[in-house]
Amino acid sequence: MTDLAAKLDRVVEHLRTAKRITALTGAGVSAASGIPTFRGTDGLWKKMKPDMLASPEAFAHDPKLVWEWYDWRRRHVRDAAPNGAHDVLARWSRERPGFTLITQNVDGLHERAGAARLLRLHGSIWHVRCAQPCPAGAVEWRDETVPFPTLPPRCPHCGGFVRPAVVWFGEPLDPDVMTAAAAAAACEVFFAIGTSAIVYPAAGLVQAAKRLGAFTVEINTEATPASALVDVSLRASAGEALERLALRISGSHR
Ligand code: NAD
């Protein structure tokens, strides 16, 4: 038996009896769908600095440039499809009442795979809101226009610029979403999947889960700061590890 197979069996032992399971996902889960990660070997940020584009300062300085980047990402994601990792997580979220899916991803692929009760920590690139105070206020709305005919797109209420309803660097997370995510860290099995585990407060959820007694599992193609902390670190792609776990749970592997 390979090292990975033995580790998968250990995780399955815990999954079989666990009532409360939580999974935190990051950009690595969408890598097999062709969506670039920020910090992996092919990471987007290898070519561009994050604060040059994903920050309130960047938007104030050059909203058109920021929107060109988001417009490109929306086009790229629209043409992509959920992969096996999204499918397994979506199935677990629908079939296991105690399963909570938390994502840092903004691409909407968990939703397209049919995930239930998804907690989006960093918002969605498919939602926008007015960038200034206006009658629409801070209320976001879904807009799937791809590409926008003119950039930056304009608010239908006040004519000012709209911005992507995502959490940019230096911005706070939605407190209700964060509270729900923190509550879900109190579970029996906690997965950190395809995340570099360095962006807080999301990364702190792994530590919280461990402290609260969860059996913690990392799935990542590379080592991260969480690797030494977790009970089992699976060095594999999200799709391979989750599909093999799903097969083992159903008893039909080999
Ligand atoms: P990250 O880019 O910092 O790290 C990605 C991690 O995934 C790396 O540790 C890498 O080793 C791992 N990885 C790469 N391919 C993998 C695979 N096939 N299977 C398993 N692991 C794989 O991503 P993060 O930790 O989510 O960073 C946080 C920020 O990046 C978030 O704010 C998120 O909004 C943003 N982001 C989102 C997307 C998206 O929505 N798809 C894409 C890029 C960045």
mmCIF file of C-alpha atoms and ligand atoms in Angstrom:
data_model
loop_
_atom_site.group_PDB
_atom_site.id
_atom_site.type_symbol
_atom_site.label_atom_id
_atom_site.label_comp_id
_atom_site.label_asym_id
_atom_site.label_seq_id
_atom_site.Cartn_x
_atom_site.Cartn_y
_atom_site.Cartn_z
ATOM 1 C CA MET A 1 0.000 0.000 0.000
ATOM 2 C CA THR A 2 1.355 3.438 -0.908
ATOM 3 C CA ASP A 3 1.837 6.169 1.648
ATOM 4 C CA LEU A 4 -1.041 8.144 0.075
ATOM 5 C CA ALA A 5 -3.378 5.135 0.119
ATOM 6 C CA ALA A 6 -2.632 4.504 3.811
ATOM 7 C CA LYS A 7 -3.332 8.141 4.629
ATOM 8 C CA LEU A 8 -6.582 8.084 2.647
ATOM 9 C CA ASP A 9 -7.698 5.031 4.640
ATOM 10 C CA ARG A 10 -6.966 6.874 7.879
ATOM 11 C CA VAL A 11 -9.085 9.828 6.772
ATOM 12 C CA VAL A 12 -11.931 7.531 5.712
ATOM 13 C CA GLU A 13 -12.004 5.939 9.179
ATOM 14 C CA HIS A 14 -12.824 9.357 10.597
ATOM 15 C CA LEU A 15 -15.243 10.292 7.806
ATOM 16 C CA ARG A 16 -17.340 7.159 8.292
ATOM 17 C CA THR A 17 -18.459 8.124 11.789
ATOM 18 C CA ALA A 18 -18.181 11.944 11.686
ATOM 19 C CA LYS A 19 -21.431 13.880 11.892
ATOM 20 C CA ARG A 20 -19.878 17.348 11.520
ATOM 21 C CA ILE A 21 -17.423 17.795 8.659
ATOM 22 C CA THR A 22 -16.090 21.121 7.397
ATOM 23 C CA ALA A 23 -14.046 21.843 4.282
ATOM 24 C CA LEU A 24 -12.195 25.096 3.606
ATOM 25 C CA THR A 25 -11.224 25.467 -0.039
ATOM 26 C CA GLY A 26 -8.822 27.757 -1.877
ATOM 27 C CA ALA A 27 -7.706 28.481 -5.409
ATOM 28 C CA GLY A 28 -6.026 25.040 -5.790
ATOM 29 C CA VAL A 29 -9.475 23.409 -6.007
ATOM 30 C CA SER A 30 -10.137 25.310 -9.235
ATOM 31 C CA ALA A 31 -6.647 24.744 -10.692
ATOM 32 C CA ALA A 32 -7.744 21.606 -12.577
ATOM 33 C CA SER A 33 -10.521 23.691 -14.174
ATOM 34 C CA GLY A 34 -7.799 25.875 -15.673
ATOM 35 C CA ILE A 35 -8.255 28.808 -13.261
ATOM 36 C CA PRO A 36 -4.827 30.110 -12.220
ATOM 37 C CA THR A 37 -4.021 30.153 -8.486
ATOM 38 C CA PHE A 38 -2.385 33.172 -6.854
ATOM 39 C CA ARG A 39 0.582 31.550 -5.173
ATOM 40 C CA GLY A 40 1.095 28.035 -6.556
ATOM 41 C CA THR A 41 3.842 27.264 -9.052
ATOM 42 C CA ASP A 42 1.727 28.723 -11.869
ATOM 43 C CA GLY A 43 0.383 31.448 -9.591
ATOM 44 C CA LEU A 44 -1.086 34.593 -11.094
ATOM 45 C CA TRP A 45 0.815 36.708 -8.594
ATOM 46 C CA LYS A 46 4.123 35.471 -10.015
ATOM 47 C CA LYS A 47 3.444 37.940 -12.833
ATOM 48 C CA MET A 48 1.448 40.649 -11.014
ATOM 49 C CA LYS A 49 1.470 41.968 -7.474
ATOM 50 C CA PRO A 50 -1.909 41.449 -5.761
ATOM 51 C CA ASP A 51 -2.126 44.939 -4.289
ATOM 52 C CA MET A 52 -1.637 46.384 -7.792
ATOM 53 C CA LEU A 53 -5.085 45.074 -8.742
ATOM 54 C CA ALA A 54 -7.095 43.628 -5.867
ATOM 55 C CA SER A 55 -7.224 46.536 -3.456
ATOM 56 C CA PRO A 56 -9.348 49.645 -2.867
ATOM 57 C CA GLU A 57 -6.275 51.785 -3.570
ATOM 58 C CA ALA A 58 -5.735 50.136 -6.964
ATOM 59 C CA PHE A 59 -9.391 50.698 -7.862
ATOM 60 C CA ALA A 60 -9.259 54.352 -6.796
ATOM 61 C CA HIS A 61 -6.073 54.834 -8.823
ATOM 62 C CA ASP A 62 -7.073 52.989 -12.017
ATOM 63 C CA PRO A 63 -10.604 51.477 -12.027
ATOM 64 C CA LYS A 64 -10.367 50.611 -15.729
ATOM 65 C CA LEU A 65 -7.209 48.541 -15.251
ATOM 66 C CA VAL A 66 -8.735 46.699 -12.276
ATOM 67 C CA TRP A 67 -11.898 46.005 -14.278
ATOM 68 C CA GLU A 68 -9.901 44.808 -17.300
ATOM 69 C CA TRP A 69 -8.394 42.179 -15.009
ATOM 70 C CA TYR A 70 -11.750 41.141 -13.519
ATOM 71 C CA ASP A 71 -13.406 41.154 -16.953
ATOM 72 C CA TRP A 72 -10.642 38.813 -18.184
ATOM 73 C CA ARG A 73 -11.085 36.553 -15.154
ATOM 74 C CA ARG A 74 -14.880 36.447 -15.621
ATOM 75 C CA ARG A 75 -14.434 35.462 -19.267
ATOM 76 C CA HIS A 76 -11.915 32.785 -18.296
ATOM 77 C CA VAL A 77 -14.145 31.340 -15.546
ATOM 78 C CA ARG A 78 -17.278 31.437 -17.728
ATOM 79 C CA ASP A 79 -15.495 29.167 -20.230
ATOM 80 C CA ALA A 80 -14.271 26.785 -17.506
ATOM 81 C CA ALA A 81 -16.205 23.946 -15.863
ATOM 82 C CA PRO A 82 -16.234 22.533 -12.327
ATOM 83 C CA ASN A 83 -13.863 19.581 -11.856
ATOM 84 C CA GLY A 84 -14.019 16.375 -9.819
ATOM 85 C CA ALA A 85 -13.075 18.166 -6.583
ATOM 86 C CA HIS A 86 -16.021 20.582 -6.925
ATOM 87 C CA ASP A 87 -18.311 17.648 -7.733
ATOM 88 C CA VAL A 88 -17.358 15.550 -4.673
ATOM 89 C CA LEU A 89 -17.643 18.539 -2.310
ATOM 90 C CA ALA A 90 -20.997 19.550 -3.813
ATOM 91 C CA ARG A 91 -22.299 15.997 -3.361
ATOM 92 C CA TRP A 92 -21.157 15.840 0.268
ATOM 93 C CA SER A 93 -22.746 19.242 0.947
ATOM 94 C CA ARG A 94 -26.070 17.992 -0.420
ATOM 95 C CA GLU A 95 -26.001 14.512 1.086
ATOM 96 C CA ARG A 96 -24.502 15.130 4.525
ATOM 97 C CA PRO A 97 -26.530 17.543 6.701
ATOM 98 C CA GLY A 98 -23.536 18.204 8.987
ATOM 99 C CA PHE A 99 -21.208 19.140 6.126
ATOM 100 C CA THR A 100 -20.164 22.792 5.794
ATOM 101 C CA LEU A 101 -18.322 24.080 2.745
ATOM 102 C CA ILE A 102 -16.332 27.292 3.202
ATOM 103 C CA THR A 103 -14.515 28.800 0.235
ATOM 104 C CA GLN A 104 -12.046 31.579 -0.352
ATOM 105 C CA ASN A 105 -12.702 31.244 -4.071
ATOM 106 C CA VAL A 106 -14.617 33.918 -5.919
ATOM 107 C CA ASP A 107 -15.081 32.033 -9.200
ATOM 108 C CA GLY A 108 -18.541 30.499 -8.585
ATOM 109 C CA LEU A 109 -17.464 26.952 -9.558
ATOM 110 C CA HIS A 110 -18.657 25.413 -6.266
ATOM 111 C CA GLU A 111 -22.088 26.919 -6.956
ATOM 112 C CA ARG A 112 -22.053 25.644 -10.546
ATOM 113 C CA ALA A 113 -21.256 22.137 -9.265
ATOM 114 C CA GLY A 114 -24.390 22.371 -7.097
ATOM 115 C CA ALA A 115 -22.899 23.024 -3.644
ATOM 116 C CA ALA A 116 -25.415 23.582 -0.844
ATOM 117 C CA ARG A 117 -25.062 26.045 2.054
ATOM 118 C CA LEU A 118 -21.802 27.509 0.716
ATOM 119 C CA LEU A 119 -20.026 30.099 2.879
ATOM 120 C CA ARG A 120 -18.173 32.517 0.578
ATOM 121 C CA LEU A 121 -15.507 34.262 2.620
ATOM 122 C CA HIS A 122 -14.262 36.540 -0.153
ATOM 123 C CA GLY A 123 -17.420 37.183 -2.166
ATOM 124 C CA SER A 124 -17.958 36.437 -5.845
ATOM 125 C CA ILE A 125 -16.722 37.882 -9.124
ATOM 126 C CA TRP A 126 -20.289 37.409 -10.403
ATOM 127 C CA HIS A 127 -21.611 39.974 -7.966
ATOM 128 C CA VAL A 128 -21.065 43.749 -8.179
ATOM 129 C CA ARG A 129 -22.017 46.747 -6.104
ATOM 130 C CA CYS A 130 -21.844 50.496 -6.409
ATOM 131 C CA ALA A 131 -18.377 51.783 -5.589
ATOM 132 C CA GLN A 132 -19.724 54.973 -3.990
ATOM 133 C CA PRO A 133 -22.650 55.864 -1.729
ATOM 134 C CA CYS A 134 -25.810 55.864 -3.887
ATOM 135 C CA PRO A 135 -29.454 54.693 -3.689
ATOM 136 C CA ALA A 136 -28.233 51.114 -4.303
ATOM 137 C CA GLY A 137 -26.144 51.572 -1.183
ATOM 138 C CA ALA A 138 -23.924 48.695 -0.217
ATOM 139 C CA VAL A 139 -26.390 46.103 -1.542
ATOM 140 C CA GLU A 140 -24.719 43.876 -4.125
ATOM 141 C CA TRP A 141 -26.396 42.336 -7.142
ATOM 142 C CA ARG A 142 -25.573 39.533 -9.562
ATOM 143 C CA ASP A 143 -24.355 40.604 -12.994
ATOM 144 C CA GLU A 144 -23.172 37.956 -15.431
ATOM 145 C CA THR A 145 -22.402 40.319 -18.331
ATOM 146 C CA VAL A 146 -19.250 39.065 -20.053
ATOM 147 C CA PRO A 147 -17.532 41.070 -21.375
ATOM 148 C CA PHE A 148 -18.856 44.434 -20.248
ATOM 149 C CA PRO A 149 -19.358 46.710 -23.279
ATOM 150 C CA THR A 150 -17.514 49.560 -21.525
ATOM 151 C CA LEU A 151 -15.132 49.491 -18.591
ATOM 152 C CA PRO A 152 -15.553 50.315 -15.794
ATOM 153 C CA PRO A 153 -19.238 49.331 -15.818
ATOM 154 C CA ARG A 154 -21.656 51.952 -14.508
ATOM 155 C CA CYS A 155 -24.154 51.754 -11.650
ATOM 156 C CA PRO A 156 -27.724 51.685 -13.052
ATOM 157 C CA HIS A 157 -28.887 53.780 -10.076
ATOM 158 C CA CYS A 158 -26.421 56.666 -9.903
ATOM 159 C CA GLY A 159 -24.230 56.334 -12.989
ATOM 160 C CA GLY A 160 -21.057 56.011 -10.920
ATOM 161 C CA PHE A 161 -18.631 53.107 -11.192
ATOM 162 C CA VAL A 162 -19.554 49.682 -9.888
ATOM 163 C CA ARG A 163 -16.936 47.375 -8.418
ATOM 164 C CA PRO A 164 -16.677 43.607 -8.038
ATOM 165 C CA ALA A 165 -18.337 42.481 -4.791
ATOM 166 C CA VAL A 166 -15.219 40.675 -3.624
ATOM 167 C CA VAL A 167 -13.150 41.220 -0.509
ATOM 168 C CA TRP A 168 -10.003 43.055 -1.542
ATOM 169 C CA PHE A 169 -6.721 43.173 0.335
ATOM 170 C CA GLY A 170 -7.132 45.334 3.420
ATOM 171 C CA GLU A 171 -10.928 44.990 3.478
ATOM 172 C CA PRO A 172 -12.875 43.252 6.252
ATOM 173 C CA LEU A 173 -14.771 40.019 5.739
ATOM 174 C CA ASP A 174 -18.556 39.903 6.133
ATOM 175 C CA PRO A 175 -18.901 39.372 9.910
ATOM 176 C CA ASP A 176 -21.928 37.065 9.549
ATOM 177 C CA VAL A 177 -20.084 34.795 7.113
ATOM 178 C CA MET A 178 -16.981 34.777 9.321
ATOM 179 C CA THR A 179 -19.067 33.943 12.411
ATOM 180 C CA ALA A 180 -20.691 31.007 10.582
ATOM 181 C CA ALA A 181 -17.281 29.806 9.359
ATOM 182 C CA ALA A 182 -15.782 30.048 12.845
ATOM 183 C CA ALA A 183 -18.723 28.036 14.226
ATOM 184 C CA ALA A 184 -18.122 25.371 11.564
ATOM 185 C CA ALA A 185 -14.514 24.990 12.775
ATOM 186 C CA ALA A 186 -16.037 23.147 15.746
ATOM 187 C CA CYS A 187 -16.349 19.860 13.876
ATOM 188 C CA GLU A 188 -15.041 16.296 13.892
ATOM 189 C CA VAL A 189 -13.164 16.383 10.568
ATOM 190 C CA PHE A 190 -11.771 19.570 9.056
ATOM 191 C CA PHE A 191 -10.289 19.740 5.547
ATOM 192 C CA ALA A 192 -8.044 22.511 4.181
ATOM 193 C CA ILE A 193 -8.033 21.925 0.418
ATOM 194 C CA GLY A 194 -5.967 23.743 -2.213
ATOM 195 C CA THR A 195 -5.207 26.720 -0.028
ATOM 196 C CA SER A 196 -1.780 28.177 0.682
ATOM 197 C CA ALA A 197 -3.008 28.705 4.266
ATOM 198 C CA ILE A 198 -1.387 32.106 4.620
ATOM 199 C CA VAL A 199 -4.295 34.487 4.019
ATOM 200 C CA TYR A 200 -5.935 35.354 7.356
ATOM 201 C CA PRO A 201 -8.489 35.124 8.837
ATOM 202 C CA ALA A 202 -9.323 32.111 6.636
ATOM 203 C CA ALA A 203 -6.025 30.388 7.447
ATOM 204 C CA GLY A 204 -6.798 30.702 11.178
ATOM 205 C CA LEU A 205 -9.744 28.331 10.746
ATOM 206 C CA VAL A 206 -7.355 25.361 10.456
ATOM 207 C CA GLN A 207 -5.753 26.242 13.782
ATOM 208 C CA ALA A 208 -9.167 26.831 15.360
ATOM 209 C CA ALA A 209 -10.436 23.446 14.180
ATOM 210 C CA LYS A 210 -7.349 21.710 15.553
ATOM 211 C CA ARG A 211 -7.670 23.513 18.883
ATOM 212 C CA LEU A 212 -11.331 22.498 19.087
ATOM 213 C CA GLY A 213 -10.408 18.825 18.670
ATOM 214 C CA ALA A 214 -11.109 18.195 14.975
ATOM 215 C CA PHE A 215 -9.191 15.597 13.000
ATOM 216 C CA THR A 216 -7.511 17.926 10.504
ATOM 217 C CA VAL A 217 -6.624 17.026 6.926
ATOM 218 C CA GLU A 218 -4.762 19.036 4.307
ATOM 219 C CA ILE A 219 -5.018 18.304 0.594
ATOM 220 C CA ASN A 220 -2.442 20.210 -1.429
ATOM 221 C CA THR A 221 0.038 19.504 -4.201
ATOM 222 C CA GLU A 222 2.696 21.453 -2.235
ATOM 223 C CA ALA A 223 3.664 21.853 1.424
ATOM 224 C CA THR A 224 2.146 24.870 3.218
ATOM 225 C CA PRO A 225 2.401 26.375 6.722
ATOM 226 C CA ALA A 226 -0.596 24.164 7.630
ATOM 227 C CA SER A 227 1.208 20.932 6.648
ATOM 228 C CA ALA A 228 3.046 20.565 9.946
ATOM 229 C CA LEU A 229 -0.053 21.396 11.978
ATOM 230 C CA VAL A 230 -2.610 19.005 10.524
ATOM 231 C CA ASP A 231 -3.111 15.347 11.488
ATOM 232 C CA VAL A 232 -2.823 14.147 7.896
ATOM 233 C CA SER A 233 -1.290 16.008 4.970
ATOM 234 C CA LEU A 234 -2.237 14.505 1.615
ATOM 235 C CA ARG A 235 0.233 15.550 -1.067
ATOM 236 C CA ALA A 236 -2.121 15.177 -4.013
ATOM 237 C CA SER A 237 -4.350 17.184 -6.289
ATOM 238 C CA ALA A 238 -7.731 18.078 -4.827
ATOM 239 C CA GLY A 239 -9.565 16.120 -7.520
ATOM 240 C CA GLU A 240 -7.562 12.924 -7.083
ATOM 241 C CA ALA A 241 -7.679 12.932 -3.271
ATOM 242 C CA LEU A 242 -11.387 13.751 -3.005
ATOM 243 C CA GLU A 243 -12.440 11.304 -5.702
ATOM 244 C CA ARG A 244 -10.423 8.533 -4.035
ATOM 245 C CA LEU A 245 -11.921 9.405 -0.633
ATOM 246 C CA ALA A 246 -15.435 9.377 -2.107
ATOM 247 C CA LEU A 247 -14.822 5.950 -3.681
ATOM 248 C CA ARG A 248 -13.463 4.563 -0.404
ATOM 249 C CA ILE A 249 -16.463 5.841 1.559
ATOM 250 C CA SER A 250 -18.845 4.206 -0.887
ATOM 251 C CA GLY A 251 -16.800 1.020 -0.554
ATOM 252 C CA SER A 252 -16.254 0.665 -4.294
ATOM 253 C CA HIS A 253 -12.558 1.503 -4.579
ATOM 254 C CA ARG A 254 -9.707 -0.669 -5.901
HETATM 255 P P1 NAD B 1 -3.365 30.494 -3.294
HETATM 256 O O1 NAD B 1 -3.260 30.824 -4.727
HETATM 257 O O2 NAD B 1 -2.669 31.331 -2.280
HETATM 258 O O3 NAD B 1 -2.819 28.999 -3.099
HETATM 259 C C1 NAD B 1 -3.242 27.949 -3.922
HETATM 260 C C2 NAD B 1 -2.799 26.668 -3.279
HETATM 261 O O4 NAD B 1 -3.339 25.602 -4.026
HETATM 262 C C3 NAD B 1 -1.288 26.491 -3.240
HETATM 263 O O5 NAD B 1 -0.910 26.099 -1.932
HETATM 264 C C4 NAD B 1 -1.027 25.357 -4.248
HETATM 265 O O6 NAD B 1 0.045 24.537 -3.852
HETATM 266 C C5 NAD B 1 -2.337 24.608 -4.181
HETATM 267 N N1 NAD B 1 -2.695 23.853 -5.387
HETATM 268 C C6 NAD B 1 -2.445 24.161 -6.691
HETATM 269 N N2 NAD B 1 -3.009 23.244 -7.502
HETATM 270 C C7 NAD B 1 -3.629 22.351 -6.700
HETATM 271 C C8 NAD B 1 -4.421 21.177 -6.943
HETATM 272 N N3 NAD B 1 -4.687 20.743 -8.192
HETATM 273 N N4 NAD B 1 -4.905 20.496 -5.872
HETATM 274 C C9 NAD B 1 -4.648 20.918 -4.597
HETATM 275 N N5 NAD B 1 -3.914 22.007 -4.317
HETATM 276 C C10 NAD B 1 -3.429 22.721 -5.350
HETATM 277 O O7 NAD B 1 -4.907 30.333 -2.967
HETATM 278 P P2 NAD B 1 -5.704 30.642 -1.651
HETATM 279 O O8 NAD B 1 -5.063 30.011 -0.490
HETATM 280 O O9 NAD B 1 -7.116 30.376 -1.989
HETATM 281 O O10 NAD B 1 -5.431 32.225 -1.578
HETATM 282 C C11 NAD B 1 -6.291 32.999 -1.100
HETATM 283 C C12 NAD B 1 -6.809 34.059 -2.109
HETATM 284 O O11 NAD B 1 -6.729 33.789 -3.503
HETATM 285 C C13 NAD B 1 -8.257 34.147 -1.852
HETATM 286 O O12 NAD B 1 -8.506 35.445 -1.464
HETATM 287 C C14 NAD B 1 -8.996 33.855 -3.139
HETATM 288 O O13 NAD B 1 -10.117 34.694 -3.234
HETATM 289 C C15 NAD B 1 -7.980 34.166 -4.154
HETATM 290 N N6 NAD B 1 -8.067 33.457 -5.450
HETATM 291 C C16 NAD B 1 -9.218 32.850 -5.874
HETATM 292 C C17 NAD B 1 -9.231 32.185 -7.086
HETATM 293 C C18 NAD B 1 -10.512 31.518 -7.518
HETATM 294 O O14 NAD B 1 -11.608 31.941 -7.146
HETATM 295 N N7 NAD B 1 -10.412 30.436 -8.297
HETATM 296 C C19 NAD B 1 -8.090 32.114 -7.873
HETATM 297 C C20 NAD B 1 -6.931 32.744 -7.409
HETATM 298 C C21 NAD B 1 -6.936 33.400 -6.183
#
